[in-house]
PDB file of C-alpha atoms and ligand atoms in Angstrom:
ATOM      1  CA  UNK A   1     -12.007 -38.628  31.646  1.00 45.00           C
ATOM      2  CA  UNK A   2      -9.830 -38.920  34.621  1.00 50.00           C
ATOM      3  CA  UNK A   3      -7.612 -36.066  35.930  1.00 47.00           C
ATOM      4  CA  UNK A   4      -4.609 -37.360  34.157  1.00 53.00           C
ATOM      5  CA  UNK A   5      -6.349 -37.088  30.741  1.00 50.00           C
ATOM      6  CA  UNK A   6      -8.213 -34.250  31.170  1.00 45.00           C
ATOM      7  CA  UNK A   7      -4.499 -31.977  32.185  1.00 49.00           C
ATOM      8  CA  UNK A   8      -3.174 -33.375  29.406  1.00 49.00           C
ATOM      9  CA  UNK A   9      -5.707 -32.418  27.014  1.00 48.00           C
ATOM     10  CA  UNK A  10      -5.789 -28.675  28.373  1.00 50.00           C
ATOM     11  CA  UNK A  11      -1.980 -28.886  28.269  1.00 49.00           C
ATOM     12  CA  UNK A  12      -2.594 -29.388  24.439  1.00 46.00           C
ATOM     13  CA  UNK A  13      -5.434 -27.351  24.287  1.00 44.00           C
ATOM     14  CA  UNK A  14      -3.357 -24.401  26.331  1.00 48.00           C
ATOM     15  CA  UNK A  15       0.028 -25.451  23.652  1.00 47.00           C
ATOM     16  CA  UNK A  16      -2.370 -25.049  20.532  1.00 44.00           C
ATOM     17  CA  UNK A  17      -3.205 -21.808  21.518  1.00 42.00           C
ATOM     18  CA  UNK A  18      -0.528 -20.925  22.037  1.00 44.00           C
ATOM     19  CA  UNK A  19       1.004 -21.757  18.496  1.00 42.00           C
ATOM     20  CA  UNK A  20      -2.050 -20.591  16.652  1.00 41.00           C
ATOM     21  CA  UNK A  21      -1.605 -16.967  18.548  1.00 42.00           C
ATOM     22  CA  UNK A  22       2.552 -16.855  17.489  1.00 42.00           C
ATOM     23  CA  UNK A  23       1.750 -17.874  14.547  1.00 40.00           C
ATOM     24  CA  UNK A  24      -0.570 -15.169  14.323  1.00 43.00           C
ATOM     25  CA  UNK A  25       2.581 -13.273  15.977  1.00 45.00           C
ATOM     26  CA  UNK A  26       4.285 -14.607  13.057  1.00 47.00           C
ATOM     27  CA  UNK A  27       2.188 -12.710  10.556  1.00 59.00           C
ATOM     28  CA  UNK A  28       0.471 -14.998   8.252  1.00 80.00           C
ATOM     29  CA  UNK A  29      -2.987 -14.225   7.466  1.00 85.00           C
ATOM     30  CA  UNK A  30      -5.071 -15.325   4.919  1.00 88.00           C
ATOM     31  CA  UNK A  31      -6.736 -13.506   2.215  1.00 96.00           C
ATOM     32  CA  UNK A  32     -10.312 -13.855   3.250  1.00 95.00           C
ATOM     33  CA  UNK A  33      -8.984 -12.936   7.302  1.00 95.00           C
ATOM     34  CA  UNK A  34      -8.593  -8.980   5.644  1.00 97.00           C
ATOM     35  CA  UNK A  35      -9.466  -8.597   2.445  1.00 98.00           C
ATOM     36  CA  UNK A  36     -13.402  -8.577  -0.136  1.00 98.00           C
ATOM     37  CA  UNK A  37     -12.917  -8.751  -3.819  1.00 98.00           C
ATOM     38  CA  UNK A  38     -14.740  -5.716  -4.964  1.00 98.00           C
ATOM     39  CA  UNK A  39     -14.087  -6.255  -8.156  1.00 98.00           C
ATOM     40  CA  UNK A  40     -13.599  -8.313 -11.305  1.00 98.00           C
ATOM     41  CA  UNK A  41     -14.360 -11.274  -9.045  1.00 97.00           C
ATOM     42  CA  UNK A  42     -13.410 -13.760 -11.644  1.00 98.00           C
ATOM     43  CA  UNK A  43     -10.455 -12.204 -12.360  1.00 98.00           C
ATOM     44  CA  UNK A  44      -9.532 -12.996  -8.750  1.00 98.00           C
ATOM     45  CA  UNK A  45      -7.425 -15.932  -8.674  1.00 97.00           C
ATOM     46  CA  UNK A  46      -6.669 -17.076  -4.744  1.00 96.00           C
ATOM     47  CA  UNK A  47      -3.288 -18.811  -4.227  1.00 96.00           C
ATOM     48  CA  UNK A  48      -1.503 -20.998  -1.717  1.00 93.00           C
ATOM     49  CA  UNK A  49      -4.579 -20.617   0.753  1.00 90.00           C
ATOM     50  CA  UNK A  50      -4.730 -16.919   0.355  1.00 91.00           C
ATOM     51  CA  UNK A  51      -1.582 -16.535   0.793  1.00 94.00           C
ATOM     52  CA  UNK A  52      -1.002 -15.283  -2.403  1.00 97.00           C
ATOM     53  CA  UNK A  53      -4.130 -13.503  -4.739  1.00 98.00           C
ATOM     54  CA  UNK A  54      -3.208 -13.307  -8.987  1.00 98.00           C
ATOM     55  CA  UNK A  55      -5.350  -9.806 -10.133  1.00 98.00           C
ATOM     56  CA  UNK A  56      -5.902  -9.978 -13.708  1.00 98.00           C
ATOM     57  CA  UNK A  57      -6.921  -7.688 -16.438  1.00 98.00           C
ATOM     58  CA  UNK A  58      -8.204  -8.176 -19.721  1.00 97.00           C
ATOM     59  CA  UNK A  59     -10.420  -5.805 -22.615  1.00 96.00           C
ATOM     60  CA  UNK A  60     -13.208  -7.836 -20.892  1.00 97.00           C
ATOM     61  CA  UNK A  61     -12.545  -6.097 -16.833  1.00 98.00           C
ATOM     62  CA  UNK A  62      -9.566  -4.986 -14.028  1.00 98.00           C
ATOM     63  CA  UNK A  63      -9.890  -6.547 -10.808  1.00 98.00           C
ATOM     64  CA  UNK A  64      -9.704  -5.542  -7.286  1.00 98.00           C
ATOM     65  CA  UNK A  65      -9.762  -5.935  -3.900  1.00 98.00           C
ATOM     66  CA  UNK A  66     -10.767  -3.834   0.086  1.00 98.00           C
ATOM     67  CA  UNK A  67      -9.966  -4.010   3.523  1.00 98.00           C
ATOM     68  CA  UNK A  68     -13.050  -5.283   5.418  1.00 97.00           C
ATOM     69  CA  UNK A  69     -12.276  -2.325   7.912  1.00 97.00           C
ATOM     70  CA  UNK A  70     -11.539   0.864   8.345  1.00 96.00           C
ATOM     71  CA  UNK A  71      -7.995   2.489  10.252  1.00 97.00           C
ATOM     72  CA  UNK A  72      -7.292   5.679  11.916  1.00 96.00           C
ATOM     73  CA  UNK A  73      -3.520   4.930  11.529  1.00 97.00           C
ATOM     74  CA  UNK A  74      -1.063   2.999  11.218  1.00 98.00           C
ATOM     75  CA  UNK A  75       1.310   0.676   8.829  1.00 98.00           C
ATOM     76  CA  UNK A  76       0.167  -0.368   5.537  1.00 98.00           C
ATOM     77  CA  UNK A  77       2.546  -3.124   3.784  1.00 98.00           C
ATOM     78  CA  UNK A  78       1.528  -4.665   0.704  1.00 98.00           C
ATOM     79  CA  UNK A  79       4.307  -7.390  -1.140  1.00 98.00           C
ATOM     80  CA  UNK A  80       3.483  -6.502  -4.966  1.00 98.00           C
ATOM     81  CA  UNK A  81       5.117  -8.544  -8.267  1.00 98.00           C
ATOM     82  CA  UNK A  82       4.292  -6.314 -11.432  1.00 98.00           C
ATOM     83  CA  UNK A  83       2.971  -7.583 -14.689  1.00 97.00           C
ATOM     84  CA  UNK A  84       6.153  -8.167 -16.636  1.00 93.00           C
ATOM     85  CA  UNK A  85       7.314  -7.799 -19.981  1.00 86.00           C
ATOM     86  CA  UNK A  86       3.980  -4.716 -22.264  1.00 95.00           C
ATOM     87  CA  UNK A  87       2.163  -3.083 -18.877  1.00 96.00           C
ATOM     88  CA  UNK A  88       1.894   0.314 -21.256  1.00 97.00           C
ATOM     89  CA  UNK A  89      -1.144   1.841 -20.039  1.00 97.00           C
ATOM     90  CA  UNK A  90      -1.510  -0.115 -17.123  1.00 98.00           C
ATOM     91  CA  UNK A  91      -2.008   0.918 -13.526  1.00 98.00           C
ATOM     92  CA  UNK A  92      -1.539  -1.042 -10.499  1.00 98.00           C
ATOM     93  CA  UNK A  93      -1.839   0.389  -7.425  1.00 98.00           C
ATOM     94  CA  UNK A  94      -2.140   0.388  -3.731  1.00 98.00           C
ATOM     95  CA  UNK A  95      -3.592   2.493  -1.878  1.00 98.00           C
ATOM     96  CA  UNK A  96      -5.081   3.896   1.866  1.00 98.00           C
ATOM     97  CA  UNK A  97      -9.217   5.943   0.686  1.00 97.00           C
ATOM     98  CA  UNK A  98     -11.846   7.598   1.954  1.00 96.00           C
ATOM     99  CA  UNK A  99     -14.366   9.147  -0.238  1.00 94.00           C
ATOM    100  CA  UNK A 100     -17.935   9.930   1.325  1.00 91.00           C
ATOM    101  CA  UNK A 101     -19.936  12.485   2.646  1.00 85.00           C
ATOM    102  CA  UNK A 102     -17.891  15.315   1.094  1.00 87.00           C
ATOM    103  CA  UNK A 103     -14.613  14.066   2.478  1.00 90.00           C
ATOM    104  CA  UNK A 104     -11.539  12.212   0.234  1.00 95.00           C
ATOM    105  CA  UNK A 105      -8.619  11.716   1.764  1.00 96.00           C
ATOM    106  CA  UNK A 106      -6.129   9.166   0.132  1.00 97.00           C
ATOM    107  CA  UNK A 107      -2.411   8.028   0.336  1.00 98.00           C
ATOM    108  CA  UNK A 108      -1.644   6.308  -3.162  1.00 98.00           C
ATOM    109  CA  UNK A 109       0.784   3.825  -4.308  1.00 98.00           C
ATOM    110  CA  UNK A 110       0.383   3.567  -8.528  1.00 98.00           C
ATOM    111  CA  UNK A 111       2.763   1.618 -10.847  1.00 98.00           C
ATOM    112  CA  UNK A 112       2.182   2.742 -14.091  1.00 98.00           C
ATOM    113  CA  UNK A 113       3.238   0.561 -16.656  1.00 97.00           C
ATOM    114  CA  UNK A 114       5.601   0.960 -20.059  1.00 96.00           C
ATOM    115  CA  UNK A 115       6.648  -0.555 -23.045  1.00 94.00           C
ATOM    116  CA  UNK A 116       9.082  -3.656 -22.894  1.00 93.00           C
ATOM    117  CA  UNK A 117      12.147  -2.081 -22.286  1.00 93.00           C
ATOM    118  CA  UNK A 118      11.287   1.281 -20.915  1.00 95.00           C
ATOM    119  CA  UNK A 119      11.200   1.671 -16.762  1.00 95.00           C
ATOM    120  CA  UNK A 120       7.614   0.965 -15.036  1.00 97.00           C
ATOM    121  CA  UNK A 121       7.103   4.525 -12.684  1.00 98.00           C
ATOM    122  CA  UNK A 122       5.968   4.870  -9.366  1.00 98.00           C
ATOM    123  CA  UNK A 123       4.261   7.114  -8.633  1.00 98.00           C
ATOM    124  CA  UNK A 124       2.971   8.684  -5.010  1.00 98.00           C
ATOM    125  CA  UNK A 125      -0.216  10.799  -4.178  1.00 97.00           C
ATOM    126  CA  UNK A 126      -1.555  12.591  -0.960  1.00 96.00           C
ATOM    127  CA  UNK A 127      -5.180  13.300  -1.007  1.00 95.00           C
ATOM    128  CA  UNK A 128      -6.609  15.819   1.908  1.00 94.00           C
ATOM    129  CA  UNK A 129      -9.607  17.094   1.847  1.00 90.00           C
ATOM    130  CA  UNK A 130     -10.338  16.573  -1.563  1.00 91.00           C
ATOM    131  CA  UNK A 131      -7.055  17.865  -2.191  1.00 89.00           C
ATOM    132  CA  UNK A 132      -4.143  16.321  -4.232  1.00 91.00           C
ATOM    133  CA  UNK A 133      -2.233  17.671  -6.657  1.00 90.00           C
ATOM    134  CA  UNK A 134       0.490  16.063  -5.125  1.00 93.00           C
ATOM    135  CA  UNK A 135       1.906  14.158  -7.322  1.00 95.00           C
ATOM    136  CA  UNK A 136       6.301  12.943  -7.067  1.00 96.00           C
ATOM    137  CA  UNK A 137       7.501   9.994  -9.157  1.00 97.00           C
ATOM    138  CA  UNK A 138      10.557   7.562  -9.079  1.00 98.00           C
ATOM    139  CA  UNK A 139      12.246   5.216 -11.092  1.00 98.00           C
ATOM    140  CA  UNK A 140      13.195   1.800  -8.722  1.00 98.00           C
ATOM    141  CA  UNK A 141      16.057   0.827  -8.733  1.00 98.00           C
ATOM    142  CA  UNK A 142      15.243  -3.353  -9.210  1.00 97.00           C
ATOM    143  CA  UNK A 143      12.789  -4.287 -11.284  1.00 97.00           C
ATOM    144  CA  UNK A 144       9.684  -4.646 -10.068  1.00 98.00           C
ATOM    145  CA  UNK A 145       8.617  -7.348 -12.361  1.00 97.00           C
ATOM    146  CA  UNK A 146      10.956 -10.006 -11.061  1.00 97.00           C
ATOM    147  CA  UNK A 147      10.330 -10.276  -7.898  1.00 98.00           C
ATOM    148  CA  UNK A 148       7.742  -9.392  -4.657  1.00 98.00           C
ATOM    149  CA  UNK A 149       9.261  -6.267  -2.847  1.00 98.00           C
ATOM    150  CA  UNK A 150       7.532  -4.557  -0.407  1.00 98.00           C
ATOM    151  CA  UNK A 151       5.276  -1.190  -0.712  1.00 98.00           C
ATOM    152  CA  UNK A 152       4.112   0.393   2.433  1.00 98.00           C
ATOM    153  CA  UNK A 153       3.236   3.348   4.164  1.00 98.00           C
ATOM    154  CA  UNK A 154       2.939   4.498   7.743  1.00 98.00           C
ATOM    155  CA  UNK A 155       0.711   6.719   9.003  1.00 98.00           C
ATOM    156  CA  UNK A 156       0.386   8.612  11.794  1.00 97.00           C
ATOM    157  CA  UNK A 157      -0.692  11.554  13.887  1.00 95.00           C
ATOM    158  CA  UNK A 158       2.725  13.335  13.132  1.00 96.00           C
ATOM    159  CA  UNK A 159       3.848  12.550   9.052  1.00 97.00           C
ATOM    160  CA  UNK A 160       3.249   9.498   6.974  1.00 98.00           C
ATOM    161  CA  UNK A 161       5.890   7.604   5.489  1.00 98.00           C
ATOM    162  CA  UNK A 162       6.186   6.071   2.166  1.00 98.00           C
ATOM    163  CA  UNK A 163       8.822   3.225   2.017  1.00 98.00           C
ATOM    164  CA  UNK A 164       9.956   1.103  -0.533  1.00 98.00           C
ATOM    165  CA  UNK A 165      11.399  -2.335   1.068  1.00 98.00           C
ATOM    166  CA  UNK A 166      12.728  -0.340   3.481  1.00 95.00           C
ATOM    167  CA  UNK A 167      13.620   2.752   1.899  1.00 98.00           C
ATOM    168  CA  UNK A 168      11.400   5.883   3.028  1.00 98.00           C
ATOM    169  CA  UNK A 169      10.808   7.368  -0.166  1.00 98.00           C
ATOM    170  CA  UNK A 170       7.826  10.118   0.754  1.00 97.00           C
ATOM    171  CA  UNK A 171       7.109  11.942   3.422  1.00 97.00           C
ATOM    172  CA  UNK A 172       4.281  13.874   4.608  1.00 96.00           C
ATOM    173  CA  UNK A 173       4.758  15.987   7.672  1.00 95.00           C
ATOM    174  CA  UNK A 174       1.648  17.055   9.542  1.00 94.00           C
ATOM    175  CA  UNK A 175       1.493  20.919   9.635  1.00 90.00           C
ATOM    176  CA  UNK A 176      -0.287  23.456  10.674  1.00 85.00           C
ATOM    177  CA  UNK A 177      -2.292  24.814   7.752  1.00 83.00           C
ATOM    178  CA  UNK A 178      -2.037  21.926   5.427  1.00 86.00           C
ATOM    179  CA  UNK A 179      -4.672  19.685   5.083  1.00 90.00           C
ATOM    180  CA  UNK A 180      -3.617  16.270   7.168  1.00 94.00           C
ATOM    181  CA  UNK A 181      -6.016  12.906   6.520  1.00 92.00           C
ATOM    182  CA  UNK A 182      -7.753  12.098  10.101  1.00 87.00           C
ATOM    183  CA  UNK A 183     -10.036  10.657   8.949  1.00 92.00           C
ATOM    184  CA  UNK A 184     -10.337   6.270   8.992  1.00 95.00           C
ATOM    185  CA  UNK A 185      -8.905   5.038   5.424  1.00 97.00           C
ATOM    186  CA  UNK A 186     -10.079   1.373   3.785  1.00 97.00           C
ATOM    187  CA  UNK A 187      -7.049  -0.584   1.744  1.00 98.00           C
ATOM    188  CA  UNK A 188      -7.820  -0.847  -1.527  1.00 98.00           C
ATOM    189  CA  UNK A 189      -5.836  -2.495  -4.482  1.00 98.00           C
ATOM    190  CA  UNK A 190      -6.280  -2.744  -7.951  1.00 98.00           C
ATOM    191  CA  UNK A 191      -4.690  -2.990 -11.354  1.00 98.00           C
ATOM    192  CA  UNK A 192      -6.431  -1.587 -14.129  1.00 98.00           C
ATOM    193  CA  UNK A 193      -6.453   0.356 -17.765  1.00 98.00           C
ATOM    194  CA  UNK A 194      -5.198   4.249 -16.856  1.00 97.00           C
ATOM    195  CA  UNK A 195      -4.968   4.568 -21.128  1.00 96.00           C
ATOM    196  CA  UNK A 196      -5.986   7.453 -20.721  1.00 96.00           C
ATOM    197  CA  UNK A 197      -3.500   8.947 -18.755  1.00 95.00           C
ATOM    198  CA  UNK A 198      -0.458   6.595 -17.334  1.00 96.00           C
ATOM    199  CA  UNK A 199       1.787   6.442 -19.281  1.00 96.00           C
ATOM    200  CA  UNK A 200       3.378   9.026 -21.550  1.00 93.00           C
ATOM    201  CA  UNK A 201       0.888  11.011 -19.942  1.00 93.00           C
ATOM    202  CA  UNK A 202      -1.994   8.931 -21.907  1.00 95.00           C
ATOM    203  CA  UNK A 203       0.172   8.775 -25.214  1.00 95.00           C
ATOM    204  CA  UNK A 204       1.044   4.803 -24.685  1.00 95.00           C
ATOM    205  CA  UNK A 205      -2.242   2.669 -24.013  1.00 97.00           C
ATOM    206  CA  UNK A 206      -2.599  -0.620 -22.886  1.00 97.00           C
ATOM    207  CA  UNK A 207      -1.830  -3.130 -26.327  1.00 97.00           C
ATOM    208  CA  UNK A 208      -4.391  -6.256 -25.126  1.00 97.00           C
ATOM    209  CA  UNK A 209      -2.659  -8.490 -27.687  1.00 96.00           C
ATOM    210  CA  UNK A 210       0.136  -9.146 -25.496  1.00 95.00           C
ATOM    211  CA  UNK A 211      -2.626  -9.290 -22.102  1.00 93.00           C
ATOM    212  CA  UNK A 212      -3.873 -11.261 -20.510  1.00 96.00           C
ATOM    213  CA  UNK A 213      -1.878  -8.826 -17.544  1.00 98.00           C
ATOM    214  CA  UNK A 214      -0.890 -10.251 -14.522  1.00 98.00           C
ATOM    215  CA  UNK A 215      -0.442  -8.901 -10.697  1.00 98.00           C
ATOM    216  CA  UNK A 216       0.531 -11.060  -7.513  1.00 98.00           C
ATOM    217  CA  UNK A 217       0.548  -9.655  -3.917  1.00 98.00           C
ATOM    218  CA  UNK A 218       1.563 -11.646  -0.389  1.00 98.00           C
ATOM    219  CA  UNK A 219       1.642 -10.987   3.026  1.00 97.00           C
ATOM    220  CA  UNK A 220      -2.306  -9.973   4.232  1.00 97.00           C
ATOM    221  CA  UNK A 221      -1.465  -9.268   7.229  1.00 96.00           C
ATOM    222  CA  UNK A 222      -2.802  -5.144   8.002  1.00 97.00           C
ATOM    223  CA  UNK A 223      -0.631  -3.440  11.130  1.00 97.00           C
ATOM    224  CA  UNK A 224      -3.670  -0.953  11.802  1.00 97.00           C
ATOM    225  CA  UNK A 225      -5.950   0.560  14.403  1.00 97.00           C
ATOM    226  CA  UNK A 226      -9.014  -0.405  13.199  1.00 96.00           C
ATOM    227  CA  UNK A 227     -11.803   2.659  13.796  1.00 95.00           C
ATOM    228  CA  UNK A 228     -15.442   3.879  12.721  1.00 89.00           C
ATOM    229  CA  UNK A 229     -14.652   6.498   9.757  1.00 85.00           C
ATOM    230  CA  UNK A 230     -15.322   9.181  11.831  1.00 78.00           C
ATOM    231  CA  UNK A 231     -13.933  10.085  15.597  1.00 71.00           C
ATOM    232  CA  UNK A 232     -10.733   8.427  15.108  1.00 80.00           C
ATOM    233  CA  UNK A 233      -9.396   7.274  18.528  1.00 87.00           C
ATOM    234  CA  UNK A 234      -5.838   5.785  17.213  1.00 95.00           C
ATOM    235  CA  UNK A 235      -3.349   8.121  18.794  1.00 94.00           C
ATOM    236  CA  UNK A 236      -2.830   5.450  21.288  1.00 95.00           C
ATOM    237  CA  UNK A 237       0.473   4.459  22.084  1.00 95.00           C
ATOM    238  CA  UNK A 238       0.080   1.169  22.393  1.00 96.00           C
ATOM    239  CA  UNK A 239       0.537   0.785  18.525  1.00 97.00           C
ATOM    240  CA  UNK A 240       3.920   0.739  18.069  1.00 97.00           C
ATOM    241  CA  UNK A 241       3.612   3.144  14.926  1.00 97.00           C
ATOM    242  CA  UNK A 242       2.359   5.905  16.711  1.00 97.00           C
ATOM    243  CA  UNK A 243       5.650   5.777  19.430  1.00 98.00           C
ATOM    244  CA  UNK A 244       8.106   8.754  19.397  1.00 97.00           C
ATOM    245  CA  UNK A 245      10.200   7.028  16.940  1.00 96.00           C
ATOM    246  CA  UNK A 246       8.458   7.338  13.744  1.00 97.00           C
ATOM    247  CA  UNK A 247       7.516  10.703  14.750  1.00 97.00           C
ATOM    248  CA  UNK A 248      10.933  11.505  12.087  1.00 96.00           C
ATOM    249  CA  UNK A 249      12.704   9.968  10.310  1.00 97.00           C
ATOM    250  CA  UNK A 250      16.368   8.407  12.047  1.00 97.00           C
ATOM    251  CA  UNK A 251      19.456   9.358  10.540  1.00 97.00           C
ATOM    252  CA  UNK A 252      20.051   6.537   8.474  1.00 97.00           C
ATOM    253  CA  UNK A 253      16.753   6.472   7.199  1.00 97.00           C
ATOM    254  CA  UNK A 254      17.173  10.158   6.504  1.00 97.00           C
ATOM    255  CA  UNK A 255      20.610   9.464   4.299  1.00 98.00           C
ATOM    256  CA  UNK A 256      18.599   6.843   2.641  1.00 98.00           C
ATOM    257  CA  UNK A 257      15.741   9.661   1.463  1.00 97.00           C
ATOM    258  CA  UNK A 258      17.774  11.780   0.275  1.00 97.00           C
ATOM    259  CA  UNK A 259      19.696   9.267  -2.066  1.00 98.00           C
ATOM    260  CA  UNK A 260      16.652   8.231  -3.526  1.00 97.00           C
ATOM    261  CA  UNK A 261      15.463  11.501  -3.585  1.00 96.00           C
ATOM    262  CA  UNK A 262      18.604  12.973  -5.544  1.00 96.00           C
ATOM    263  CA  UNK A 263      18.952   9.884  -7.485  1.00 98.00           C
ATOM    264  CA  UNK A 264      15.594   8.402  -8.346  1.00 98.00           C
ATOM    265  CA  UNK A 265      12.852  10.758  -8.769  1.00 97.00           C
ATOM    266  CA  UNK A 266      11.803  11.975 -11.631  1.00 95.00           C
ATOM    267  CA  UNK A 267       8.625  14.199 -11.030  1.00 94.00           C
ATOM    268  CA  UNK A 268       8.329  16.858  -8.251  1.00 93.00           C
ATOM    269  CA  UNK A 269       4.899  18.704  -7.603  1.00 90.00           C
ATOM    270  CA  UNK A 270       7.006  21.020  -5.990  1.00 86.00           C
ATOM    271  CA  UNK A 271       9.028  21.593  -9.182  1.00 83.00           C
ATOM    272  CA  UNK A 272       7.432  20.626 -11.983  1.00 74.00           C
ATOM    273  CA  UNK A 273       3.763  21.621 -11.735  1.00 67.00           C
ATOM    274  CA  UNK A 274       2.974  23.189  -8.548  1.00 59.00           C
ATOM    275  CA  UNK A 275      -0.717  24.403  -8.282  1.00 61.00           C
ATOM    276  CA  UNK A 276      -1.265  27.911  -7.009  1.00 60.00           C
ATOM    277  CA  UNK A 277      -3.541  26.081  -4.284  1.00 59.00           C
ATOM    278  CA  UNK A 278      -1.058  24.032  -3.253  1.00 66.00           C
ATOM    279  CA  UNK A 279       2.506  24.242  -1.259  1.00 71.00           C
ATOM    280  CA  UNK A 280       5.164  22.318  -1.763  1.00 77.00           C
ATOM    281  CA  UNK A 281       4.914  20.029   1.488  1.00 69.00           C
TER     282      UNK A 281
HETATM  283  C1  NAG B 301       7.571 -12.598 -20.330  1.00 74.04           C
HETATM  284  O1  NAG B 301       8.694 -13.073 -21.529  1.00 74.04           O
HETATM  285  C2  NAG B 301       9.650 -13.566 -21.005  1.00 74.04           C
HETATM  286  C3  NAG B 301      10.141 -14.013 -22.869  1.00 74.04           C
HETATM  287  O2  NAG B 301       9.693 -13.798 -23.594  1.00 74.04           O
HETATM  288  C4  NAG B 301       8.449 -14.968 -21.339  1.00 74.04           C
HETATM  289  O3  NAG B 301       9.352 -16.343 -21.088  1.00 74.04           O
HETATM  290  C5  NAG B 301       7.360 -14.677 -19.950  1.00 74.04           C
HETATM  291  O4  NAG B 301       6.596 -16.336 -19.686  1.00 74.04           O
HETATM  292  C6  NAG B 301       6.786 -13.900 -20.353  1.00 74.04           C
HETATM  293  N1  NAG B 301       5.779 -13.738 -19.080  1.00 74.04           N
HETATM  294  C7  NAG B 301       4.587 -13.388 -19.279  1.00 74.04           C
HETATM  295  C8  NAG B 301       4.074 -13.301 -18.046  1.00 74.04           C
HETATM  296  O5  NAG B 301       3.710 -13.009 -20.159  1.00 74.04           O
HETATM  297  C1  NAG B 302     -15.680  10.145  -4.910  1.00 74.04           C
HETATM  298  O1  NAG B 302     -17.126  10.173  -4.069  1.00 74.04           O
HETATM  299  C2  NAG B 302     -17.577  11.029  -5.176  1.00 74.04           C
HETATM  300  C3  NAG B 302     -19.285  10.150  -5.361  1.00 74.04           C
HETATM  301  O2  NAG B 302     -19.728   9.211  -5.109  1.00 74.04           O
HETATM  302  C4  NAG B 302     -17.891  10.802  -7.278  1.00 74.04           C
HETATM  303  O3  NAG B 302     -18.513  10.926  -7.333  1.00 74.04           O
HETATM  304  C5  NAG B 302     -15.902  11.090  -6.950  1.00 74.04           C
HETATM  305  O4  NAG B 302     -16.024  10.804  -8.257  1.00 74.04           O
HETATM  306  C6  NAG B 302     -15.380  10.279  -5.918  1.00 74.04           C
HETATM  307  N1  NAG B 302     -13.812  10.554  -6.230  1.00 74.04           N
HETATM  308  C7  NAG B 302     -12.472   9.863  -6.788  1.00 74.04           C
HETATM  309  C8  NAG B 302     -11.321  10.059  -6.162  1.00 74.04           C
HETATM  310  O5  NAG B 302     -13.298   8.648  -6.469  1.00 74.04           O
END
């Protein structure tokens, strides 16, 4: 190889490297880079070179996947299309989770299916130090079975925000004397039979004659601070979600949030069932 071709060779390698970097920055991680199938292996189908995953529930099994890493802060998002037609009794869930050595923290999106023609409900919940019971439920302003939508959780040291697309639907602020997740959590996604509680308080069961049921997922990038399970060190402002502008909602978000609460919220533990051991939060 003479000098000239050596230079061209290096140039090509450098260019290719840059393209790869740009590709990553643009955000197109495959499922396998960030997630493992953890339930119902033969009920999980990878589509489009791992850019899309289909989970299936039938009478034999549900299915699910879990992030390879634990995270101590981040912006966790999933693009989801829910099971169509008869989804009564089904639960499709996307959540952050740690349950180990007596520590249980959890941030939940749970989609509670329904009979045809009845709206699917979105439930959020927050567990801190093993204490949950903070359910809020919403109707959505679109049909979540028709198209993919983003559902996301921003978690920093000041607040936890739940978003549907770019609309904040829930804010859980770090408050003195109230538990707050400060152990690293994993991302978990699953489709399962929640017949005993999910729809109309458990009166509506999954009708497997109308199955199998399919939920679809896209966008497997994770913007998170990878961390050991304890002693998280994820407060650095080098992570954009830790920046001051994400410590509170901006005024536009605040207005959108108020509107959603007023218009689409159908259940709030604060109003409907505040357990005696919880403060409204
Ligand atoms: C849902 O119902 C529609 C209309 O009956 C049908 O075209 C479609 O295939 C069904 N989808 C699934 C996933 O069963
Ligand atoms: C947490 O883990 C314990 C012990 O493994 C288990 O009994 C319990 O059901 C788990 N809780 C949840 C909410 O998964």
